[in-house]
Amino acid sequence: MRRDLFPMPPRIYLDGNSLGLMPHAARSAVEKRLLEWEGSAVGGWDDWFSLSEKLAGQVARLVGAGPLEVAVTGSITANLHALLATFYRPAGIRRNLLATALDFPTDLYALESWTAMHGAELVLIPSRDGETLHPDDILEHLTDDIAVVLLPTVLYRSGQLLDVERLTRAAHQRGILVGWDAAHSIGAMPHHFHDFEADFAVWCHYKYVNGGPGAPGGLFVHQRHLERIPALRGWWGHDKTTQFEMRGDFRRSSGANAYQQGTPSILALAALEGALTVFDGLDLLELRRVSLELTDHFMALCDEFVPEMRVVTPRAPQERGGHVALAHGAARALSSALRSKGIIPDFRAPDVLRLAPVALYNTKSELEQTVQILRQVLDEWAAGTLEQRGSVDSVVT
Ligand SMILES: Cc1ncc(COP(=O)(O)O)c(C=O)c1O
C-alpha cells in the first residue's frame, strides 16, 4: 500500500512481525533531530519537551483511543510493571492474576513478579493444541479469585486473534480488570480499546509500526481510570506546566502521560515520529483488508504448493492477525535455507516458521516467489541435498 515510503531491501522481507522495515521518513526525522541537537544543544528541549505527548496523540488513532488515553514510553515489559503496580490490588479472595500458557515470556515474567510480591498465584489458561486458545477455556478461567487478566490480542507464535470485545465484556461481568498486549496487532489492523472498554493495554512500535529496533513502547489506560495516580511515578509523568518548578509533590500529568517516568530518548522518539507519518491518512480498515487478502493468498499458495507445511494460523479472518505460522519438523533448517536464498522469514523453536506479508510494503508477487522457493527448499530437504549455510536465525521477538 505504501511500498514507495520504504527503501525496500533486495531480499524478500517477511519478518515485519518481528522488526518492521525502516521507512525513509524515520531516517529523515532522526537526521532532523540530530541537527537540532548539533545546532541548539539544550535549546532543543523547547521542542523535544512535548514530543512523546505529540506522538501519543498520533498513536491513539491506531489503538482506538482518545488522545489522553495513550502514552508513548517505556517498553512492553516496563509498561506492564507500571500498569500492574497501579491496577493490581489483590483483596479478599480476588488475589490472583490470569494469563495464558501461550503468552510471550516477558509478559509472564512481569506478571509473576507481581504475584510473587503479593504471595498470590499466576493462573495460566491452557492451550488444547499447544498453538491456539479456545475461547471457552478463557471464559472458564474468569473466576472469582482473579483480580486482573492479561491477554494477547494476537498470539505471537500462531497468529491467532482473540475477540477483544467479547472477552473484555465477559471479564468485566465477573468483576475482573482486563489488560491487553497488542504487540502483534498494532499497525496491522484497527483497534477499539476505548469503545470496548479495555482497562489498560501495552504494545511495542518496532513491529508493524516500523518505529525501529527497541522503539519506545506504548500504553493505554481507559478514560474511566485516568484519575488514578500511577503507582510508579517519575518526573516525566508530572504535570508539564509545573514540571520545572521542581516541587517535591507529584502532580500528575493529564491522561495516560502520567505513566511516563524518566526523560525519553529523543532520537528513539524521532525514528517513531518519522515512522508514524507512513500512517498519515491511512484507512485502517483498508489496511486490514489488504493484510487479510495477503495472508489469504499466502495460505492458499501454501495449501497448493507446499502441503507438507501445516498452516498453524486459524483460517477465519476474524481469528487471525497479520502473520502466517507454518509448522514443519525441519523448520529450523528450512528457515536457514530460505535466508540463504534471499527470503527472510523467522523461526520459532521447535518447528514454526512465521511469515508476515505486511500490507504496507509486501506484495502478492513476493508471496508467490516465496512459495516457489519454499517448494524448492522442501524438495532439497526431502532429497537430503539441502544446503545449509549456517545463516543466523532471527533472534529477536
Ligand atoms: C507479545 C509480545 N509481548 C512482549 C514482547 C517484548 O516486550 P518488550 O518490548 O518489553 O521487549 C514481544 C516481543 O516480540 C511480544 O511479541
mmCIF file of C-alpha atoms and ligand atoms in Angstrom:
data_model
loop_
_atom_site.group_PDB
_atom_site.id
_atom_site.type_symbol
_atom_site.label_atom_id
_atom_site.label_comp_id
_atom_site.label_asym_id
_atom_site.label_seq_id
_atom_site.Cartn_x
_atom_site.Cartn_y
_atom_site.Cartn_z
ATOM 1 C CA MET A 1 0.000 0.000 0.000
ATOM 2 C CA ARG A 2 2.882 2.379 0.797
ATOM 3 C CA ARG A 3 5.887 0.452 -0.509
ATOM 4 C CA ASP A 4 7.427 3.579 -2.012
ATOM 5 C CA LEU A 5 7.837 5.006 1.501
ATOM 6 C CA PHE A 6 10.366 2.268 2.350
ATOM 7 C CA PRO A 7 13.852 1.649 0.921
ATOM 8 C CA MET A 8 12.984 -1.977 0.136
ATOM 9 C CA PRO A 9 15.869 -4.419 0.680
ATOM 10 C CA PRO A 10 16.928 -6.586 -2.264
ATOM 11 C CA ARG A 11 15.639 -9.647 -0.404
ATOM 12 C CA ILE A 12 12.008 -10.594 0.207
ATOM 13 C CA TYR A 13 11.386 -9.397 3.723
ATOM 14 C CA LEU A 14 8.616 -11.258 5.559
ATOM 15 C CA ASP A 15 9.729 -10.559 9.112
ATOM 16 C CA GLY A 16 7.826 -7.339 9.767
ATOM 17 C CA ASN A 17 6.081 -9.091 12.663
ATOM 18 C CA SER A 18 9.440 -9.106 14.413
ATOM 19 C CA LEU A 19 11.097 -5.900 13.230
ATOM 20 C CA GLY A 20 9.346 -3.660 10.705
ATOM 21 C CA LEU A 21 11.387 -2.193 7.859
ATOM 22 C CA MET A 22 12.794 1.311 8.185
ATOM 23 C CA PRO A 23 10.663 3.938 6.428
ATOM 24 C CA HIS A 24 12.578 6.735 4.607
ATOM 25 C CA ALA A 25 10.821 9.158 6.940
ATOM 26 C CA ALA A 26 12.381 7.539 10.024
ATOM 27 C CA ARG A 27 15.852 8.342 8.735
ATOM 28 C CA SER A 28 14.975 11.957 7.897
ATOM 29 C CA ALA A 29 13.239 12.504 11.236
ATOM 30 C CA VAL A 30 16.293 11.215 13.135
ATOM 31 C CA GLU A 31 18.595 13.363 10.997
ATOM 32 C CA LYS A 32 16.435 16.394 11.738
ATOM 33 C CA ARG A 33 16.618 15.759 15.480
ATOM 34 C CA LEU A 34 20.399 15.203 15.269
ATOM 35 C CA LEU A 35 20.791 18.550 13.533
ATOM 36 C CA GLU A 36 18.721 20.188 16.268
ATOM 37 C CA TRP A 37 20.972 18.642 18.892
ATOM 38 C CA GLU A 38 24.066 19.763 16.975
ATOM 39 C CA GLY A 39 22.734 23.267 16.408
ATOM 40 C CA SER A 40 20.764 24.039 19.549
ATOM 41 C CA ALA A 41 22.060 21.636 22.188
ATOM 42 C CA VAL A 42 19.963 22.132 25.309
ATOM 43 C CA GLY A 43 17.773 24.654 23.460
ATOM 44 C CA GLY A 44 16.385 21.696 21.530
ATOM 45 C CA TRP A 45 14.284 20.821 24.563
ATOM 46 C CA ASP A 46 11.882 23.657 23.716
ATOM 47 C CA ASP A 47 10.515 21.351 21.041
ATOM 48 C CA TRP A 48 11.555 17.944 22.396
ATOM 49 C CA PHE A 49 9.821 18.561 25.730
ATOM 50 C CA SER A 50 6.405 17.582 24.369
ATOM 51 C CA LEU A 51 7.484 15.126 21.667
ATOM 52 C CA SER A 52 6.264 11.989 23.458
ATOM 53 C CA GLU A 53 2.861 13.616 24.075
ATOM 54 C CA LYS A 54 2.632 14.626 20.427
ATOM 55 C CA LEU A 55 3.335 11.054 19.306
ATOM 56 C CA ALA A 56 0.888 9.640 21.859
ATOM 57 C CA GLY A 57 -1.806 11.768 20.242
ATOM 58 C CA GLN A 58 -0.977 10.203 16.862
ATOM 59 C CA VAL A 59 -0.732 6.635 18.139
ATOM 60 C CA ALA A 60 -4.157 6.960 19.815
ATOM 61 C CA ARG A 61 -5.844 6.523 16.425
ATOM 62 C CA LEU A 62 -4.014 3.235 15.847
ATOM 63 C CA VAL A 63 -5.418 1.717 19.050
ATOM 64 C CA GLY A 64 -8.879 3.284 19.027
ATOM 65 C CA ALA A 65 -8.201 5.545 21.990
ATOM 66 C CA GLY A 66 -8.926 9.118 22.937
ATOM 67 C CA PRO A 67 -5.863 11.418 22.806
ATOM 68 C CA LEU A 68 -5.482 11.393 26.600
ATOM 69 C CA GLU A 69 -5.677 7.617 26.932
ATOM 70 C CA VAL A 70 -2.267 6.812 25.398
ATOM 71 C CA ALA A 71 1.362 7.327 26.406
ATOM 72 C CA VAL A 72 4.413 6.615 24.268
ATOM 73 C CA THR A 73 7.019 5.427 26.713
ATOM 74 C CA GLY A 74 8.985 2.506 28.094
ATOM 75 C CA SER A 75 8.765 -0.999 26.706
ATOM 76 C CA ILE A 76 6.043 -3.614 26.918
ATOM 77 C CA THR A 77 7.756 -5.124 29.946
ATOM 78 C CA ALA A 78 8.324 -1.835 31.771
ATOM 79 C CA ASN A 79 4.819 -0.619 30.967
ATOM 80 C CA LEU A 80 3.280 -3.853 32.210
ATOM 81 C CA HIS A 81 5.094 -3.376 35.501
ATOM 82 C CA ALA A 82 3.885 0.225 35.750
ATOM 83 C CA LEU A 83 0.290 -0.749 34.990
ATOM 84 C CA LEU A 84 0.227 -3.787 37.268
ATOM 85 C CA ALA A 85 1.655 -1.666 40.074
ATOM 86 C CA THR A 86 -1.359 0.607 39.651
ATOM 87 C CA PHE A 87 -4.144 -1.806 38.720
ATOM 88 C CA TYR A 88 -3.308 -4.988 40.595
ATOM 89 C CA ARG A 89 -4.789 -4.583 44.053
ATOM 90 C CA PRO A 90 -5.314 -8.063 45.496
ATOM 91 C CA ALA A 91 -8.148 -8.039 48.003
ATOM 92 C CA GLY A 92 -10.077 -10.789 49.785
ATOM 93 C CA ILE A 93 -10.321 -13.899 47.639
ATOM 94 C CA ARG A 94 -9.680 -11.873 44.471
ATOM 95 C CA ARG A 95 -5.917 -12.186 44.668
ATOM 96 C CA ASN A 96 -4.614 -13.915 41.550
ATOM 97 C CA LEU A 97 -3.510 -12.846 38.092
ATOM 98 C CA LEU A 98 -4.589 -14.674 34.938
ATOM 99 C CA ALA A 99 -2.695 -15.047 31.653
ATOM 100 C CA THR A 100 -2.311 -17.742 29.022
ATOM 101 C CA ALA A 101 0.119 -20.608 28.607
ATOM 102 C CA LEU A 102 0.949 -19.257 25.134
ATOM 103 C CA ASP A 103 1.918 -15.735 26.168
ATOM 104 C CA PHE A 104 5.193 -14.139 25.209
ATOM 105 C CA PRO A 105 7.547 -14.956 28.102
ATOM 106 C CA THR A 106 8.242 -11.384 29.207
ATOM 107 C CA ASP A 107 4.540 -10.911 29.976
ATOM 108 C CA LEU A 108 4.619 -13.958 32.220
ATOM 109 C CA TYR A 109 7.809 -12.791 33.922
ATOM 110 C CA ALA A 110 6.244 -9.404 34.661
ATOM 111 C CA LEU A 111 3.021 -10.944 35.978
ATOM 112 C CA GLU A 112 4.930 -13.446 38.114
ATOM 113 C CA SER A 113 6.966 -10.649 39.657
ATOM 114 C CA TRP A 114 3.738 -9.173 40.989
ATOM 115 C CA THR A 115 2.070 -12.355 42.173
ATOM 116 C CA ALA A 116 5.325 -13.299 43.937
ATOM 117 C CA MET A 117 5.387 -9.916 45.662
ATOM 118 C CA HIS A 118 1.819 -10.375 46.870
ATOM 119 C CA GLY A 119 2.048 -14.100 47.712
ATOM 120 C CA ALA A 120 -0.592 -14.801 45.067
ATOM 121 C CA GLU A 121 -0.775 -17.138 42.073
ATOM 122 C CA LEU A 122 -0.350 -16.610 38.360
ATOM 123 C CA VAL A 123 -3.019 -18.815 36.778
ATOM 124 C CA LEU A 124 -2.434 -19.848 33.159
ATOM 125 C CA ILE A 125 -5.198 -20.648 30.694
ATOM 126 C CA PRO A 126 -4.035 -23.858 28.969
ATOM 127 C CA SER A 127 -3.991 -24.497 25.252
ATOM 128 C CA ARG A 128 -5.626 -27.677 23.921
ATOM 129 C CA ASP A 129 -3.304 -27.989 20.926
ATOM 130 C CA GLY A 130 -0.237 -26.090 22.127
ATOM 131 C CA GLU A 131 -0.804 -23.457 19.449
ATOM 132 C CA THR A 132 -4.139 -21.713 19.948
ATOM 133 C CA LEU A 133 -6.567 -20.832 22.719
ATOM 134 C CA HIS A 134 -10.169 -21.988 22.878
ATOM 135 C CA PRO A 135 -12.497 -19.124 23.907
ATOM 136 C CA ASP A 136 -14.394 -21.466 26.257
ATOM 137 C CA ASP A 137 -11.178 -22.159 28.155
ATOM 138 C CA ILE A 138 -10.589 -18.434 28.586
ATOM 139 C CA LEU A 139 -14.157 -17.860 29.789
ATOM 140 C CA GLU A 140 -13.934 -20.790 32.196
ATOM 141 C CA HIS A 141 -10.876 -19.281 33.866
ATOM 142 C CA LEU A 142 -12.556 -15.938 34.596
ATOM 143 C CA THR A 143 -13.233 -16.930 38.188
ATOM 144 C CA ASP A 144 -13.735 -15.115 41.498
ATOM 145 C CA ASP A 145 -10.088 -15.437 42.556
ATOM 146 C CA ILE A 146 -8.825 -13.392 39.578
ATOM 147 C CA ALA A 147 -8.093 -9.679 40.056
ATOM 148 C CA VAL A 148 -6.595 -8.882 36.623
ATOM 149 C CA VAL A 149 -6.362 -10.846 33.372
ATOM 150 C CA LEU A 150 -3.772 -10.041 30.711
ATOM 151 C CA LEU A 151 -4.445 -11.381 27.214
ATOM 152 C CA PRO A 152 -2.662 -11.075 23.877
ATOM 153 C CA THR A 153 -4.718 -9.548 21.065
ATOM 154 C CA VAL A 154 -2.776 -11.753 18.636
ATOM 155 C CA LEU A 155 -0.721 -14.743 19.819
ATOM 156 C CA TYR A 156 2.924 -14.197 18.934
ATOM 157 C CA ARG A 157 3.531 -17.677 17.577
ATOM 158 C CA SER A 158 0.341 -18.973 15.917
ATOM 159 C CA GLY A 159 -1.028 -15.553 14.921
ATOM 160 C CA GLN A 160 -4.446 -16.322 16.445
ATOM 161 C CA LEU A 161 -6.515 -13.164 17.021
ATOM 162 C CA LEU A 162 -8.707 -13.112 20.133
ATOM 163 C CA ASP A 163 -12.114 -11.445 20.385
ATOM 164 C CA VAL A 164 -11.178 -8.334 22.365
ATOM 165 C CA GLU A 165 -14.727 -7.050 22.739
ATOM 166 C CA ARG A 166 -16.306 -10.294 23.899
ATOM 167 C CA LEU A 167 -13.530 -11.245 26.309
ATOM 168 C CA THR A 168 -13.309 -7.766 27.814
ATOM 169 C CA ARG A 169 -17.054 -7.771 28.434
ATOM 170 C CA ALA A 170 -17.006 -11.285 29.905
ATOM 171 C CA ALA A 171 -14.180 -10.412 32.316
ATOM 172 C CA HIS A 172 -15.933 -7.238 33.442
ATOM 173 C CA GLN A 173 -19.146 -9.153 34.086
ATOM 174 C CA ARG A 174 -17.127 -11.253 36.521
ATOM 175 C CA GLY A 175 -15.518 -8.247 38.227
ATOM 176 C CA ILE A 176 -12.081 -8.739 36.621
ATOM 177 C CA LEU A 177 -9.925 -5.953 35.180
ATOM 178 C CA VAL A 178 -8.613 -6.665 31.661
ATOM 179 C CA GLY A 179 -5.307 -5.694 30.088
ATOM 180 C CA TRP A 180 -4.271 -6.462 26.507
ATOM 181 C CA ASP A 181 -0.844 -6.985 24.899
ATOM 182 C CA ALA A 182 -1.276 -5.643 21.388
ATOM 183 C CA ALA A 183 2.322 -6.162 20.185
ATOM 184 C CA HIS A 184 1.196 -8.270 17.231
ATOM 185 C CA SER A 185 -1.841 -6.259 16.168
ATOM 186 C CA ILE A 186 -0.965 -2.559 16.372
ATOM 187 C CA GLY A 187 -0.212 -1.255 12.907
ATOM 188 C CA ALA A 188 -1.807 -4.302 11.257
ATOM 189 C CA MET A 189 -5.499 -3.669 11.994
ATOM 190 C CA PRO A 190 -7.850 -1.193 13.695
ATOM 191 C CA HIS A 191 -8.366 -1.418 17.460
ATOM 192 C CA HIS A 192 -11.182 -0.205 19.701
ATOM 193 C CA PHE A 193 -9.723 -0.166 23.184
ATOM 194 C CA HIS A 194 -11.820 2.811 24.270
ATOM 195 C CA ASP A 195 -15.131 1.595 22.863
ATOM 196 C CA PHE A 196 -14.579 -1.981 24.039
ATOM 197 C CA GLU A 197 -13.718 -0.599 27.486
ATOM 198 C CA ALA A 198 -10.395 -2.365 27.966
ATOM 199 C CA ASP A 199 -8.925 -1.263 31.291
ATOM 200 C CA PHE A 200 -5.366 -0.994 30.000
ATOM 201 C CA ALA A 201 -3.165 -2.166 27.135
ATOM 202 C CA VAL A 202 0.506 -2.303 26.181
ATOM 203 C CA TRP A 203 2.272 -2.663 22.837
ATOM 204 C CA CYS A 204 5.540 -2.008 21.030
ATOM 205 C CA HIS A 205 6.205 0.126 17.967
ATOM 206 C CA TYR A 206 9.001 -1.932 16.427
ATOM 207 C CA LYS A 207 6.858 -4.457 14.545
ATOM 208 C CA TYR A 208 4.035 -3.294 12.246
ATOM 209 C CA VAL A 209 4.511 0.378 13.218
ATOM 210 C CA ASN A 210 8.126 0.328 11.951
ATOM 211 C CA GLY A 211 9.423 2.613 14.706
ATOM 212 C CA GLY A 212 12.877 0.999 14.799
ATOM 213 C CA PRO A 213 14.721 -1.621 16.854
ATOM 214 C CA GLY A 214 13.837 -1.089 20.515
ATOM 215 C CA ALA A 215 11.477 1.793 19.676
ATOM 216 C CA PRO A 216 9.710 3.356 22.681
ATOM 217 C CA GLY A 217 6.604 1.371 23.615
ATOM 218 C CA GLY A 218 3.011 2.402 24.151
ATOM 219 C CA LEU A 219 0.345 2.058 26.788
ATOM 220 C CA PHE A 220 -3.393 2.699 27.028
ATOM 221 C CA VAL A 221 -5.375 3.489 30.154
ATOM 222 C CA HIS A 222 -9.122 3.817 29.765
ATOM 223 C CA GLN A 223 -10.535 7.241 30.443
ATOM 224 C CA ARG A 224 -12.513 5.988 33.439
ATOM 225 C CA HIS A 225 -9.232 5.144 35.189
ATOM 226 C CA LEU A 226 -7.386 8.346 34.397
ATOM 227 C CA GLU A 227 -7.991 9.776 37.844
ATOM 228 C CA ARG A 228 -5.769 7.075 39.353
ATOM 229 C CA ILE A 229 -2.336 8.239 40.393
ATOM 230 C CA PRO A 230 0.263 5.908 38.797
ATOM 231 C CA ALA A 231 1.884 3.767 41.457
ATOM 232 C CA LEU A 232 5.343 4.124 39.866
ATOM 233 C CA ARG A 233 5.893 7.842 39.484
ATOM 234 C CA GLY A 234 8.637 9.858 37.829
ATOM 235 C CA TRP A 235 9.137 13.467 36.862
ATOM 236 C CA TRP A 236 8.205 12.877 33.224
ATOM 237 C CA GLY A 237 4.728 11.925 34.408
ATOM 238 C CA HIS A 238 4.356 15.223 36.250
ATOM 239 C CA ASP A 239 2.072 17.977 35.032
ATOM 240 C CA LYS A 240 4.117 19.607 32.277
ATOM 241 C CA THR A 241 3.178 23.168 33.117
ATOM 242 C CA THR A 242 4.844 22.919 36.527
ATOM 243 C CA GLN A 243 7.404 20.150 35.923
ATOM 244 C CA PHE A 244 10.310 22.587 36.057
ATOM 245 C CA GLU A 245 9.193 24.176 39.294
ATOM 246 C CA MET A 246 10.968 21.148 40.753
ATOM 247 C CA ARG A 247 8.495 20.741 43.581
ATOM 248 C CA GLY A 248 8.637 17.764 45.871
ATOM 249 C CA ASP A 249 4.977 16.863 45.473
ATOM 250 C CA PHE A 250 3.873 14.902 42.410
ATOM 251 C CA ARG A 251 1.095 16.476 40.384
ATOM 252 C CA ARG A 252 0.089 14.076 37.687
ATOM 253 C CA SER A 253 0.162 14.982 34.017
ATOM 254 C CA SER A 254 -3.202 14.849 32.347
ATOM 255 C CA GLY A 255 -4.178 11.451 30.994
ATOM 256 C CA ALA A 256 -2.046 8.387 30.429
ATOM 257 C CA ASN A 257 1.037 10.579 30.039
ATOM 258 C CA ALA A 258 1.259 10.441 33.824
ATOM 259 C CA TYR A 259 2.618 6.892 33.365
ATOM 260 C CA GLN A 260 5.824 8.225 31.827
ATOM 261 C CA GLN A 261 8.721 8.064 34.245
ATOM 262 C CA GLY A 262 12.112 9.418 33.170
ATOM 263 C CA THR A 263 13.481 11.545 30.322
ATOM 264 C CA PRO A 264 12.590 9.944 26.977
ATOM 265 C CA SER A 265 15.177 9.181 24.287
ATOM 266 C CA ILE A 266 14.530 11.896 21.724
ATOM 267 C CA LEU A 267 16.470 10.093 18.999
ATOM 268 C CA ALA A 268 14.405 6.950 19.517
ATOM 269 C CA LEU A 269 11.207 9.000 19.526
ATOM 270 C CA ALA A 270 12.386 10.687 16.326
ATOM 271 C CA ALA A 271 12.525 7.388 14.426
ATOM 272 C CA LEU A 272 8.993 6.640 15.578
ATOM 273 C CA GLU A 273 7.921 10.171 14.700
ATOM 274 C CA GLY A 274 9.061 9.551 11.136
ATOM 275 C CA ALA A 275 7.554 6.066 11.006
ATOM 276 C CA LEU A 276 4.150 7.329 12.105
ATOM 277 C CA THR A 277 3.948 9.591 9.052
ATOM 278 C CA VAL A 278 3.545 6.392 6.998
ATOM 279 C CA PHE A 279 0.131 6.021 8.652
ATOM 280 C CA ASP A 280 -0.958 9.598 7.868
ATOM 281 C CA GLY A 281 -4.338 9.486 6.160
ATOM 282 C CA LEU A 282 -4.243 5.686 6.012
ATOM 283 C CA ASP A 283 -7.611 3.975 6.380
ATOM 284 C CA LEU A 284 -7.014 1.266 8.969
ATOM 285 C CA LEU A 285 -9.938 -0.811 7.708
ATOM 286 C CA GLU A 286 -8.366 -0.810 4.279
ATOM 287 C CA LEU A 287 -5.007 -1.738 5.812
ATOM 288 C CA ARG A 288 -6.668 -4.722 7.470
ATOM 289 C CA ARG A 289 -8.482 -5.665 4.254
ATOM 290 C CA VAL A 290 -5.205 -5.756 2.327
ATOM 291 C CA SER A 291 -3.455 -7.644 5.148
ATOM 292 C CA LEU A 292 -6.178 -10.319 5.139
ATOM 293 C CA GLU A 293 -6.048 -10.547 1.361
ATOM 294 C CA LEU A 294 -2.285 -11.134 1.502
ATOM 295 C CA THR A 295 -2.453 -13.750 4.277
ATOM 296 C CA ASP A 296 -5.354 -15.470 2.492
ATOM 297 C CA HIS A 297 -3.407 -15.590 -0.742
ATOM 298 C CA PHE A 298 -0.358 -16.895 1.047
ATOM 299 C CA MET A 299 -2.232 -19.684 2.839
ATOM 300 C CA ALA A 300 -3.908 -20.735 -0.432
ATOM 301 C CA LEU A 301 -0.498 -20.882 -2.131
ATOM 302 C CA CYS A 302 0.864 -22.960 0.742
ATOM 303 C CA ASP A 303 -2.077 -25.390 0.533
ATOM 304 C CA GLU A 304 -1.486 -25.843 -3.165
ATOM 305 C CA PHE A 305 2.299 -25.905 -3.483
ATOM 306 C CA VAL A 306 3.733 -26.851 -0.091
ATOM 307 C CA PRO A 307 1.037 -29.032 1.518
ATOM 308 C CA GLU A 308 3.563 -30.651 3.838
ATOM 309 C CA MET A 309 3.842 -27.308 5.679
ATOM 310 C CA ARG A 310 1.000 -27.302 8.202
ATOM 311 C CA VAL A 311 -0.768 -23.940 8.473
ATOM 312 C CA VAL A 312 -0.989 -23.284 12.212
ATOM 313 C CA THR A 313 -2.748 -19.914 11.973
ATOM 314 C CA PRO A 314 -6.552 -20.075 12.220
ATOM 315 C CA ARG A 315 -8.217 -19.673 8.814
ATOM 316 C CA ALA A 316 -11.189 -17.492 9.779
ATOM 317 C CA PRO A 317 -10.410 -13.812 9.098
ATOM 318 C CA GLN A 318 -11.762 -12.722 12.491
ATOM 319 C CA GLU A 319 -9.419 -15.209 14.153
ATOM 320 C CA ARG A 320 -6.086 -14.265 12.655
ATOM 321 C CA GLY A 321 -3.644 -11.374 12.804
ATOM 322 C CA GLY A 322 -1.042 -10.213 10.308
ATOM 323 C CA HIS A 323 1.300 -13.187 10.053
ATOM 324 C CA VAL A 324 1.036 -16.800 8.989
ATOM 325 C CA ALA A 325 2.665 -19.573 11.011
ATOM 326 C CA LEU A 326 3.699 -22.761 9.232
ATOM 327 C CA ALA A 327 4.815 -25.885 11.102
ATOM 328 C CA HIS A 328 7.284 -28.474 9.840
ATOM 329 C CA GLY A 329 9.704 -30.776 11.655
ATOM 330 C CA ALA A 330 12.630 -29.275 9.727
ATOM 331 C CA ALA A 331 11.531 -25.665 10.198
ATOM 332 C CA ARG A 332 14.919 -24.553 11.532
ATOM 333 C CA ALA A 333 16.774 -25.896 8.505
ATOM 334 C CA LEU A 334 14.111 -24.549 6.147
ATOM 335 C CA SER A 335 14.411 -21.105 7.712
ATOM 336 C CA SER A 336 18.195 -21.066 7.219
ATOM 337 C CA ALA A 337 17.837 -22.283 3.643
ATOM 338 C CA LEU A 338 15.231 -19.631 2.838
ATOM 339 C CA ARG A 339 17.505 -16.932 4.210
ATOM 340 C CA SER A 340 20.384 -18.119 2.091
ATOM 341 C CA LYS A 341 18.077 -17.825 -0.937
ATOM 342 C CA GLY A 342 17.030 -14.258 -0.160
ATOM 343 C CA ILE A 343 13.773 -14.810 1.743
ATOM 344 C CA ILE A 344 13.570 -13.557 5.312
ATOM 345 C CA PRO A 345 11.091 -15.462 7.500
ATOM 346 C CA ASP A 346 11.553 -16.069 11.181
ATOM 347 C CA PHE A 347 11.804 -19.267 13.097
ATOM 348 C CA ARG A 348 10.308 -20.103 16.469
ATOM 349 C CA ALA A 349 11.546 -23.287 18.131
ATOM 350 C CA PRO A 350 10.867 -26.072 17.810
ATOM 351 C CA ASP A 351 9.040 -26.226 14.489
ATOM 352 C CA VAL A 352 7.409 -22.971 13.373
ATOM 353 C CA LEU A 353 8.179 -20.539 10.559
ATOM 354 C CA ARG A 354 6.405 -17.207 10.850
ATOM 355 C CA LEU A 355 5.936 -15.152 7.704
ATOM 356 C CA ALA A 356 4.319 -11.740 7.745
ATOM 357 C CA PRO A 357 3.138 -10.239 4.486
ATOM 358 C CA VAL A 358 2.945 -6.635 5.680
ATOM 359 C CA ALA A 359 0.187 -4.692 3.934
ATOM 360 C CA LEU A 360 2.269 -1.504 3.914
ATOM 361 C CA TYR A 361 5.121 -2.917 1.873
ATOM 362 C CA ASN A 362 4.789 -6.565 0.782
ATOM 363 C CA THR A 363 3.192 -7.723 -2.461
ATOM 364 C CA LYS A 364 1.391 -10.799 -3.752
ATOM 365 C CA SER A 365 4.171 -11.435 -6.200
ATOM 366 C CA GLU A 366 6.686 -11.632 -3.334
ATOM 367 C CA LEU A 367 4.483 -14.290 -1.749
ATOM 368 C CA GLU A 368 4.340 -16.249 -4.992
ATOM 369 C CA GLN A 369 8.137 -16.188 -5.259
ATOM 370 C CA THR A 370 8.434 -17.205 -1.603
ATOM 371 C CA VAL A 371 6.249 -20.265 -2.040
ATOM 372 C CA GLN A 372 8.151 -21.293 -5.181
ATOM 373 C CA ILE A 373 11.441 -21.110 -3.304
ATOM 374 C CA LEU A 374 9.958 -22.884 -0.304
ATOM 375 C CA ARG A 375 8.874 -25.705 -2.658
ATOM 376 C CA GLN A 376 12.415 -25.950 -3.961
ATOM 377 C CA VAL A 377 13.862 -25.959 -0.448
ATOM 378 C CA LEU A 378 11.437 -28.676 0.702
ATOM 379 C CA ASP A 379 12.365 -30.837 -2.290
ATOM 380 C CA GLU A 380 16.039 -30.408 -1.494
ATOM 381 C CA TRP A 381 15.354 -31.288 2.147
ATOM 382 C CA ALA A 382 13.429 -34.426 1.120
ATOM 383 C CA ALA A 383 16.272 -35.432 -1.210
ATOM 384 C CA GLY A 384 18.841 -34.826 1.534
ATOM 385 C CA THR A 385 20.590 -32.156 -0.541
ATOM 386 C CA LEU A 386 19.505 -29.085 1.389
ATOM 387 C CA GLU A 387 22.433 -26.731 1.631
ATOM 388 C CA GLN A 388 22.650 -25.019 4.990
ATOM 389 C CA ARG A 389 24.998 -22.139 5.107
ATOM 390 C CA GLY A 390 24.522 -21.621 8.801
ATOM 391 C CA SER A 391 22.811 -18.256 8.404
ATOM 392 C CA VAL A 392 21.647 -16.845 11.679
ATOM 393 C CA ASP A 393 18.019 -17.426 12.621
ATOM 394 C CA SER A 394 16.010 -14.442 13.605
ATOM 395 C CA VAL A 395 16.918 -13.921 17.218
ATOM 396 C CA VAL A 396 14.602 -11.184 18.251
ATOM 397 C CA THR A 397 10.945 -11.335 19.253
HETATM 398 C C1 LIG B 1 3.537 -10.320 22.584
HETATM 399 C C2 LIG B 1 4.854 -9.687 22.978
HETATM 400 N N1 LIG B 1 4.979 -9.121 24.184
HETATM 401 C C3 LIG B 1 6.141 -8.554 24.563
HETATM 402 C C4 LIG B 1 7.239 -8.528 23.724
HETATM 403 C C5 LIG B 1 8.550 -7.924 24.117
HETATM 404 O O1 LIG B 1 8.446 -6.919 25.084
HETATM 405 P P1 LIG B 1 9.473 -5.728 25.189
HETATM 406 O O2 LIG B 1 9.053 -4.696 24.182
HETATM 407 O O3 LIG B 1 9.372 -5.266 26.597
HETATM 408 O O4 LIG B 1 10.827 -6.252 24.866
HETATM 409 C C6 LIG B 1 7.118 -9.100 22.446
HETATM 410 C C7 LIG B 1 8.261 -9.087 21.524
HETATM 411 O O5 LIG B 1 8.188 -9.513 20.421
HETATM 412 C C8 LIG B 1 5.910 -9.703 22.084
HETATM 413 O O6 LIG B 1 5.794 -10.302 20.897
#
